[in-house]
Amino acid sequence: MDPVVYPENKIIAGVDEVGRGPLVGDVVTAAVILDPNHPIVGLADSKKLTEKKRLALFDEIKQKALAVSIGRATPAEIDDINILHATMLAMQRAVAGLSITPEYVFIDGNRCPQLDMPAEAVVKGDARVAEISAASIIAKVTRDAEMAELDLQYPQFGFVNHKGYPTKAHFAALAEHGITPFHRKSFKPVQNIINQQD
């Protein structure tokens, strides 16, 4: 893959999302503007890092970055406008929430939300653009923590283990216990459970 070309002398934000695939909870996005004067060593795709390393980098990003913002879309919004549009909406919210307005935005993936500044989609950006790597870490640690909280409310689902993704254990819990108010009703496996209960 060709190296990503950075626009010169611009305030750059990176944006990534976590949670498009799960059957439960918000889709969570993060936008991060790094400080060129305080580089962070070890930034990488959050999925490739150990949990311990992710948590350490999460704290370091919060301390050193010029701006960090979280955006999200709820299960109700996902059901209303679909997961792709909800992800774009959550990304817009993350960028809008930054305390510094970026002049250029790198988005992980192959499409950009509508933004007020130039933006570029970067495939595998979480491994190629430091700002996106930082955003992926912030988003993943944030969402994992929310799944751990949800696990305390609904221990029978094992959310802390599968993070709401469609695993065998999750399907088994759905079949036995039905859905929670946090499940995405438009997702087929959840729809199937609802239809069985009708």
mmCIF file of C-alpha atoms in Angstrom:
data_model
loop_
_atom_site.group_PDB
_atom_site.id
_atom_site.type_symbol
_atom_site.label_atom_id
_atom_site.label_comp_id
_atom_site.label_asym_id
_atom_site.label_seq_id
_atom_site.Cartn_x
_atom_site.Cartn_y
_atom_site.Cartn_z
ATOM 1 C CA MET A 1 0.000 0.000 0.000
ATOM 2 C CA ASP A 2 1.215 3.495 -0.791
ATOM 3 C CA PRO A 3 2.142 5.611 2.230
ATOM 4 C CA VAL A 4 -0.530 8.051 3.381
ATOM 5 C CA VAL A 5 0.303 11.597 2.313
ATOM 6 C CA TYR A 6 -0.240 14.135 5.074
ATOM 7 C CA PRO A 7 -1.313 17.655 4.110
ATOM 8 C CA GLU A 8 1.388 20.078 5.257
ATOM 9 C CA ASN A 9 0.947 22.406 8.232
ATOM 10 C CA LYS A 10 -2.612 21.358 8.922
ATOM 11 C CA ILE A 11 -4.301 20.388 12.175
ATOM 12 C CA ILE A 12 -5.143 16.750 11.513
ATOM 13 C CA ALA A 13 -7.702 14.573 13.251
ATOM 14 C CA GLY A 14 -8.026 10.812 12.939
ATOM 15 C CA VAL A 15 -11.385 9.084 13.336
ATOM 16 C CA ASP A 16 -12.253 5.417 13.893
ATOM 17 C CA GLU A 17 -15.230 3.402 15.058
ATOM 18 C CA VAL A 18 -15.767 0.337 17.214
ATOM 19 C CA GLY A 19 -18.937 -1.695 17.420
ATOM 20 C CA ARG A 20 -20.479 -1.963 13.978
ATOM 21 C CA GLY A 21 -20.793 -5.739 14.237
ATOM 22 C CA PRO A 22 -22.196 -6.319 17.751
ATOM 23 C CA LEU A 23 -25.855 -7.038 18.363
ATOM 24 C CA VAL A 24 -26.009 -4.794 21.412
ATOM 25 C CA GLY A 25 -24.971 -1.326 22.575
ATOM 26 C CA ASP A 26 -23.888 1.892 20.889
ATOM 27 C CA VAL A 27 -21.584 2.178 17.931
ATOM 28 C CA VAL A 28 -18.731 4.247 19.412
ATOM 29 C CA THR A 29 -16.408 6.537 17.476
ATOM 30 C CA ALA A 30 -13.437 8.629 18.537
ATOM 31 C CA ALA A 31 -11.664 11.601 16.992
ATOM 32 C CA VAL A 32 -8.117 12.435 18.069
ATOM 33 C CA ILE A 33 -5.728 15.298 17.258
ATOM 34 C CA LEU A 34 -2.203 14.305 18.261
ATOM 35 C CA ASP A 35 0.457 16.761 19.423
ATOM 36 C CA PRO A 36 3.469 16.622 17.038
ATOM 37 C CA ASN A 37 5.647 17.842 19.931
ATOM 38 C CA HIS A 38 4.635 14.917 22.157
ATOM 39 C CA PRO A 39 4.790 11.760 20.027
ATOM 40 C CA ILE A 40 3.305 8.558 21.402
ATOM 41 C CA VAL A 41 5.299 5.388 20.827
ATOM 42 C CA GLY A 42 3.538 2.115 20.054
ATOM 43 C CA LEU A 43 0.340 3.351 18.425
ATOM 44 C CA ALA A 44 -1.246 0.578 16.353
ATOM 45 C CA ASP A 45 -4.586 -0.884 15.398
ATOM 46 C CA SER A 46 -6.338 -1.383 18.755
ATOM 47 C CA LYS A 47 -7.330 -4.942 17.828
ATOM 48 C CA LYS A 48 -3.640 -5.907 17.496
ATOM 49 C CA LEU A 49 -2.713 -4.684 20.991
ATOM 50 C CA THR A 50 -3.038 -6.519 24.287
ATOM 51 C CA GLU A 51 -5.628 -5.119 26.667
ATOM 52 C CA LYS A 52 -2.864 -3.995 29.040
ATOM 53 C CA LYS A 53 -1.080 -2.112 26.248
ATOM 54 C CA ARG A 54 -4.363 -0.577 25.042
ATOM 55 C CA LEU A 55 -5.190 0.729 28.509
ATOM 56 C CA ALA A 56 -1.697 2.234 28.915
ATOM 57 C CA LEU A 57 -1.905 3.935 25.510
ATOM 58 C CA PHE A 58 -5.451 5.129 26.274
ATOM 59 C CA ASP A 59 -4.130 7.038 29.287
ATOM 60 C CA GLU A 60 -1.139 8.367 27.335
ATOM 61 C CA ILE A 61 -3.318 9.573 24.455
ATOM 62 C CA LYS A 62 -5.630 11.339 26.918
ATOM 63 C CA GLN A 63 -2.609 13.077 28.486
ATOM 64 C CA LYS A 64 -0.646 13.995 25.362
ATOM 65 C CA ALA A 65 -3.176 14.546 22.573
ATOM 66 C CA LEU A 66 -4.258 18.091 21.744
ATOM 67 C CA ALA A 67 -7.901 17.000 21.593
ATOM 68 C CA VAL A 68 -9.909 13.798 22.090
ATOM 69 C CA SER A 69 -13.632 13.363 21.504
ATOM 70 C CA ILE A 70 -16.090 10.472 21.629
ATOM 71 C CA GLY A 71 -19.124 10.205 19.381
ATOM 72 C CA ARG A 72 -21.804 7.559 19.447
ATOM 73 C CA ALA A 73 -25.079 6.391 17.985
ATOM 74 C CA THR A 74 -27.565 4.459 20.097
ATOM 75 C CA PRO A 75 -29.244 1.141 19.281
ATOM 76 C CA ALA A 76 -32.474 3.079 18.575
ATOM 77 C CA GLU A 77 -30.645 5.307 16.077
ATOM 78 C CA ILE A 78 -28.996 2.258 14.499
ATOM 79 C CA ASP A 79 -32.417 0.623 14.117
ATOM 80 C CA ASP A 80 -33.851 3.830 12.690
ATOM 81 C CA ILE A 81 -31.243 4.757 10.070
ATOM 82 C CA ASN A 82 -29.131 1.522 9.744
ATOM 83 C CA ILE A 83 -25.659 0.788 11.019
ATOM 84 C CA LEU A 84 -23.750 2.495 8.194
ATOM 85 C CA HIS A 85 -25.598 5.802 8.552
ATOM 86 C CA ALA A 86 -25.451 5.551 12.341
ATOM 87 C CA THR A 87 -21.661 5.067 12.143
ATOM 88 C CA MET A 88 -21.332 8.158 9.910
ATOM 89 C CA LEU A 89 -23.502 10.130 12.365
ATOM 90 C CA ALA A 90 -21.348 8.993 15.305
ATOM 91 C CA MET A 91 -18.210 10.054 13.408
ATOM 92 C CA GLN A 92 -19.714 13.493 12.727
ATOM 93 C CA ARG A 93 -20.472 13.812 16.440
ATOM 94 C CA ALA A 94 -16.916 12.830 17.390
ATOM 95 C CA VAL A 95 -15.386 15.455 15.064
ATOM 96 C CA ALA A 96 -17.897 18.113 16.188
ATOM 97 C CA GLY A 97 -16.997 17.386 19.827
ATOM 98 C CA LEU A 98 -13.295 18.151 19.430
ATOM 99 C CA SER A 99 -12.128 21.171 21.441
ATOM 100 C CA ILE A 100 -9.938 22.197 18.479
ATOM 101 C CA THR A 101 -11.427 22.278 14.982
ATOM 102 C CA PRO A 102 -9.309 20.146 12.654
ATOM 103 C CA GLU A 103 -8.371 21.394 9.200
ATOM 104 C CA TYR A 104 -8.160 17.900 7.722
ATOM 105 C CA VAL A 105 -9.602 14.564 8.852
ATOM 106 C CA PHE A 106 -8.426 11.025 8.166
ATOM 107 C CA ILE A 107 -11.248 8.470 8.489
ATOM 108 C CA ASP A 108 -10.629 4.743 8.884
ATOM 109 C CA GLY A 109 -12.328 2.725 6.152
ATOM 110 C CA ASN A 110 -13.531 3.392 2.638
ATOM 111 C CA ARG A 111 -16.030 6.213 3.090
ATOM 112 C CA CYS A 112 -16.240 9.586 4.820
ATOM 113 C CA PRO A 113 -19.124 11.199 6.680
ATOM 114 C CA GLN A 114 -20.215 14.656 5.577
ATOM 115 C CA LEU A 115 -17.924 17.076 7.436
ATOM 116 C CA ASP A 116 -17.245 20.825 7.417
ATOM 117 C CA MET A 117 -13.590 20.295 6.450
ATOM 118 C CA PRO A 118 -11.708 18.161 3.904
ATOM 119 C CA ALA A 119 -11.584 14.484 4.821
ATOM 120 C CA GLU A 120 -9.985 11.372 3.385
ATOM 121 C CA ALA A 121 -10.951 7.747 3.888
ATOM 122 C CA VAL A 122 -7.960 5.459 4.505
ATOM 123 C CA VAL A 123 -8.409 1.708 4.156
ATOM 124 C CA LYS A 124 -6.643 -0.045 7.058
ATOM 125 C CA GLY A 125 -6.044 3.437 8.434
ATOM 126 C CA ASP A 126 -5.812 2.171 12.015
ATOM 127 C CA ALA A 127 -2.486 0.561 11.030
ATOM 128 C CA ARG A 128 -1.285 3.356 8.697
ATOM 129 C CA VAL A 129 -2.199 6.701 10.304
ATOM 130 C CA ALA A 130 -1.137 7.454 13.885
ATOM 131 C CA GLU A 131 -4.177 9.673 14.513
ATOM 132 C CA ILE A 132 -6.535 6.882 13.431
ATOM 133 C CA SER A 133 -4.626 4.347 15.559
ATOM 134 C CA ALA A 134 -5.087 6.635 18.558
ATOM 135 C CA ALA A 135 -8.799 7.022 17.767
ATOM 136 C CA SER A 136 -9.220 3.251 17.461
ATOM 137 C CA ILE A 137 -7.669 2.773 20.922
ATOM 138 C CA ILE A 138 -9.856 5.460 22.511
ATOM 139 C CA ALA A 139 -13.022 4.043 20.898
ATOM 140 C CA LYS A 140 -12.266 0.409 21.762
ATOM 141 C CA VAL A 141 -11.311 1.013 25.401
ATOM 142 C CA THR A 142 -14.417 3.208 25.833
ATOM 143 C CA ARG A 143 -16.797 0.656 24.327
ATOM 144 C CA ASP A 144 -15.208 -2.305 26.135
ATOM 145 C CA ALA A 145 -15.704 -0.459 29.441
ATOM 146 C CA GLU A 146 -19.369 0.123 28.568
ATOM 147 C CA MET A 147 -19.811 -3.565 27.790
ATOM 148 C CA ALA A 148 -18.263 -4.406 31.182
ATOM 149 C CA GLU A 149 -20.844 -2.100 32.810
ATOM 150 C CA LEU A 150 -23.665 -3.738 30.841
ATOM 151 C CA ASP A 151 -22.330 -7.105 31.989
ATOM 152 C CA LEU A 152 -22.960 -6.054 35.598
ATOM 153 C CA GLN A 153 -26.601 -5.303 34.714
ATOM 154 C CA TYR A 154 -27.073 -8.493 32.689
ATOM 155 C CA PRO A 155 -24.499 -11.032 33.932
ATOM 156 C CA GLN A 156 -26.390 -13.877 32.236
ATOM 157 C CA PHE A 157 -25.298 -12.561 28.808
ATOM 158 C CA GLY A 158 -21.526 -12.565 29.314
ATOM 159 C CA PHE A 159 -21.069 -9.176 27.610
ATOM 160 C CA VAL A 160 -17.669 -8.699 29.252
ATOM 161 C CA ASN A 161 -16.385 -11.697 27.263
ATOM 162 C CA HIS A 162 -17.905 -11.258 23.789
ATOM 163 C CA LYS A 163 -18.514 -7.467 23.897
ATOM 164 C CA GLY A 164 -21.921 -7.963 22.288
ATOM 165 C CA TYR A 165 -20.597 -9.606 19.130
ATOM 166 C CA PRO A 166 -22.608 -12.469 17.611
ATOM 167 C CA THR A 167 -20.873 -15.418 19.279
ATOM 168 C CA LYS A 168 -22.237 -18.857 20.173
ATOM 169 C CA ALA A 169 -22.430 -17.829 23.833
ATOM 170 C CA HIS A 170 -24.356 -14.661 22.936
ATOM 171 C CA PHE A 171 -26.813 -16.593 20.743
ATOM 172 C CA ALA A 172 -27.354 -19.104 23.540
ATOM 173 C CA ALA A 173 -28.052 -16.308 26.048
ATOM 174 C CA LEU A 174 -30.472 -14.639 23.623
ATOM 175 C CA ALA A 175 -32.330 -17.906 23.099
ATOM 176 C CA GLU A 176 -32.598 -18.470 26.851
ATOM 177 C CA HIS A 177 -33.210 -14.941 28.164
ATOM 178 C CA GLY A 178 -34.606 -12.955 25.239
ATOM 179 C CA ILE A 179 -33.321 -9.498 24.373
ATOM 180 C CA THR A 180 -32.307 -6.574 26.574
ATOM 181 C CA PRO A 181 -33.380 -2.953 25.974
ATOM 182 C CA PHE A 182 -29.864 -2.395 24.586
ATOM 183 C CA HIS A 183 -30.073 -4.905 21.746
ATOM 184 C CA ARG A 184 -30.270 -3.659 18.148
ATOM 185 C CA LYS A 185 -33.673 -4.820 16.982
ATOM 186 C CA SER A 186 -32.894 -4.335 13.290
ATOM 187 C CA PHE A 187 -30.070 -6.886 13.368
ATOM 188 C CA LYS A 188 -31.231 -10.227 12.000
ATOM 189 C CA PRO A 189 -30.302 -12.524 14.930
ATOM 190 C CA VAL A 190 -32.123 -10.154 17.315
ATOM 191 C CA GLN A 191 -35.110 -9.916 14.953
ATOM 192 C CA ASN A 192 -35.270 -13.699 14.886
ATOM 193 C CA ILE A 193 -35.490 -13.859 18.689
ATOM 194 C CA ILE A 194 -38.225 -11.175 18.722
ATOM 195 C CA ASN A 195 -40.185 -13.086 16.050
ATOM 196 C CA GLN A 196 -39.915 -16.322 18.035
ATOM 197 C CA GLN A 197 -41.296 -14.579 21.114
ATOM 198 C CA ASP A 198 -44.280 -13.035 19.296
#
